[in-house]
C-alpha atoms as one frame of an Amber mdcrd trajectory, in Angstrom:
protein
 -26.173-119.566 -38.328 -23.471-117.206 -39.492 -25.896-114.638 -40.879 -27.338
-114.128 -37.390 -24.042-112.445 -36.464 -24.257-110.028 -39.407 -25.527-106.526
 -38.707 -24.980-104.929 -42.118 -24.204-105.900 -45.708 -22.846-103.879 -48.602
 -23.871-105.299 -51.971 -23.311-104.342 -55.601 -26.375-105.222 -57.649 -26.541
-106.239 -61.317 -27.206-102.634 -62.416 -24.014-101.471 -60.638 -25.744 -99.882
 -57.646 -23.942-100.116 -54.328 -26.500-100.649 -51.544 -26.256-100.958 -47.789
 -28.687-103.307 -46.067 -29.345-103.590 -42.322 -32.267-103.913 -39.911 -32.852
-100.160 -40.378 -32.071 -99.699 -44.088 -33.221-101.871 -47.004 -34.585-104.405
 -44.510 -36.108-106.687 -47.174 -32.707-106.986 -48.828 -31.032-107.512 -45.434
 -33.223-110.530 -44.704 -33.004-111.919 -48.249 -29.203-111.811 -48.692 -28.255
-114.786 -46.457 -30.170-117.339 -48.537 -29.791-115.677 -51.939 -26.592-117.531
 -52.917 -25.338-114.462 -54.787 -28.395-113.997 -56.979 -29.101-110.516 -55.601
 -25.649-109.134 -56.263 -22.022-109.247 -55.252 -21.374-108.922 -51.518 -18.525
-106.439 -50.974 -18.599-105.905 -47.188 -20.160-107.440 -44.105 -20.325-106.018
 -40.584 -20.501-108.749 -37.951 -20.875-108.939 -34.191 -17.898-110.574 -32.560
 -17.614-112.427 -29.283 -14.463-112.055 -27.190 -12.392-115.232 -27.089 -12.457
-117.191 -23.834 -10.056-120.117 -23.387 -12.503-122.553 -21.742 -16.118-123.636
 -21.807 -17.832-124.619 -18.556 -19.839-127.600 -19.780 -22.666-129.060 -17.693
 -24.041-132.479 -18.614 -27.691-133.151 -17.669 -28.847-136.745 -18.165 -32.524
-137.230 -19.041 -34.506-140.444 -18.716 -37.578-139.768 -20.834 -38.437-137.994
 -24.059 -40.639-135.580 -22.092 -37.790-134.697 -19.721 -35.320-134.310 -22.612
 -37.621-131.913 -24.436 -38.376-129.917 -21.280 -34.681-129.461 -20.440 -33.756
-128.657 -24.043 -36.582-126.138 -24.363 -35.817-124.484 -21.003 -32.095-124.153
 -21.714 -32.528-123.034 -25.325 -35.083-120.351 -24.435 -33.067-118.746 -21.623
 -32.527-115.072 -22.347 -28.909-115.324 -21.169 -26.499-117.669 -19.447 -25.873
-120.243 -22.172 -23.351-119.853 -24.954 -23.998-123.412 -26.121 -26.895-125.864
 -25.839 -26.602-129.321 -27.348 -28.197-132.706 -26.825 -27.294-136.270 -27.726
 -30.054-138.879 -27.654 -28.942-142.444 -27.026 -32.430-143.948 -27.233 -36.028
-142.739 -27.255 -35.900-142.352 -23.487 -32.274-141.485 -22.728 -30.335-138.385
 -23.642 -27.841-135.945 -22.242 -28.434-132.218 -22.630 -25.274-130.126 -22.405
 -25.094-126.417 -21.647 -21.934-124.362 -21.839 -20.667-120.946 -20.873 -17.363
-119.536 -22.096 -15.110-118.603 -19.158 -11.700-117.059 -18.530  -8.794-119.123
 -17.188  -9.167-117.677 -13.690 -12.734-119.068 -13.508 -11.642-122.643 -14.186
 -11.554-125.330 -11.513  -8.333-126.998 -12.685  -9.287-130.361 -11.192 -12.274
-130.430 -13.561 -10.431-129.661 -16.827 -11.052-132.268 -19.513  -8.961-131.981
 -22.661 -11.426-134.057 -24.679  -9.528-133.630 -27.941  -6.429-135.572 -26.922
  -5.817-138.692 -28.998  -6.299-141.141 -26.132  -9.588-139.678 -24.900 -12.842
-141.493 -25.714 -14.873-140.192 -28.580 -17.133-137.395 -27.421 -20.445-139.254
 -27.678 -18.965-142.104 -25.619 -17.809-139.648 -22.962 -21.257-138.041 -22.886
 -22.950-141.437 -22.537 -21.167-141.977 -19.179 -23.268-139.213 -17.617 -26.389
-141.377 -17.980 -24.897-143.444 -15.133 -22.918-140.852 -13.168 -25.533-138.077
 -13.143 -25.274-134.326 -13.680 -21.734-132.993 -13.679 -19.754-129.980 -14.817
 -16.308-129.875 -16.380 -14.131-127.318 -18.141 -13.159-127.977 -21.755 -10.560
-125.941 -23.679 -12.345-123.941 -26.371 -10.462-125.533 -29.287 -11.186-129.032
 -27.935 -14.878-128.118 -27.617 -14.957-126.756 -31.152 -13.482-129.992 -32.504
 -15.435-132.378 -30.235 -17.252-134.231 -33.021 -14.303-134.556 -35.393 -12.991
-137.982 -34.444 -13.679-139.784 -37.695 -17.322-140.486 -38.489 -17.987-141.261
 -34.843 -21.679-142.053 -35.196 -21.156-145.048 -37.495 -17.520-145.972 -36.977
 -18.346-148.804 -34.564 -20.013-150.649 -37.468 -16.711-150.799 -39.328 -14.332
-150.665 -36.372 -15.764-152.890 -33.634 -12.906-152.013 -31.272 -13.890-148.300
 -31.466 -17.101-148.657 -29.454 -15.595-149.382 -26.084
């Protein structure tokens, strides 16, 4: 969540006080601000941690064939202290899923033969692409960062096949 990138807030309270809140100062306020919806005061400044932009994501697809395996892979990859910038899973049934892990990389770290520009108009919808790894097994590809960011934006993809039968192929 966005507030996990915040390291400090400056807030003006109802009595006109200007307070700074961080892990070291006004810690109760620091932890309360993200879910306060403005009820604690007017936020005037936020200090956030930034991550340097990388043009690609190395995305590894790991097919799983049981709920137990899916949960084990998801738990292992999510709890790693480092090495994953993204962990996501798509379940296709109770017993089949694909767990995806990603690391942002620079252009010189990309295997160009494995680049997949998943956001292009003629590419399959992301969940359909992911489903293919249930048959083909674990694989890695490189996805441009913007394409990765927009991977789920092809119109209501989860239910579209109900209204557009041709869209599920």
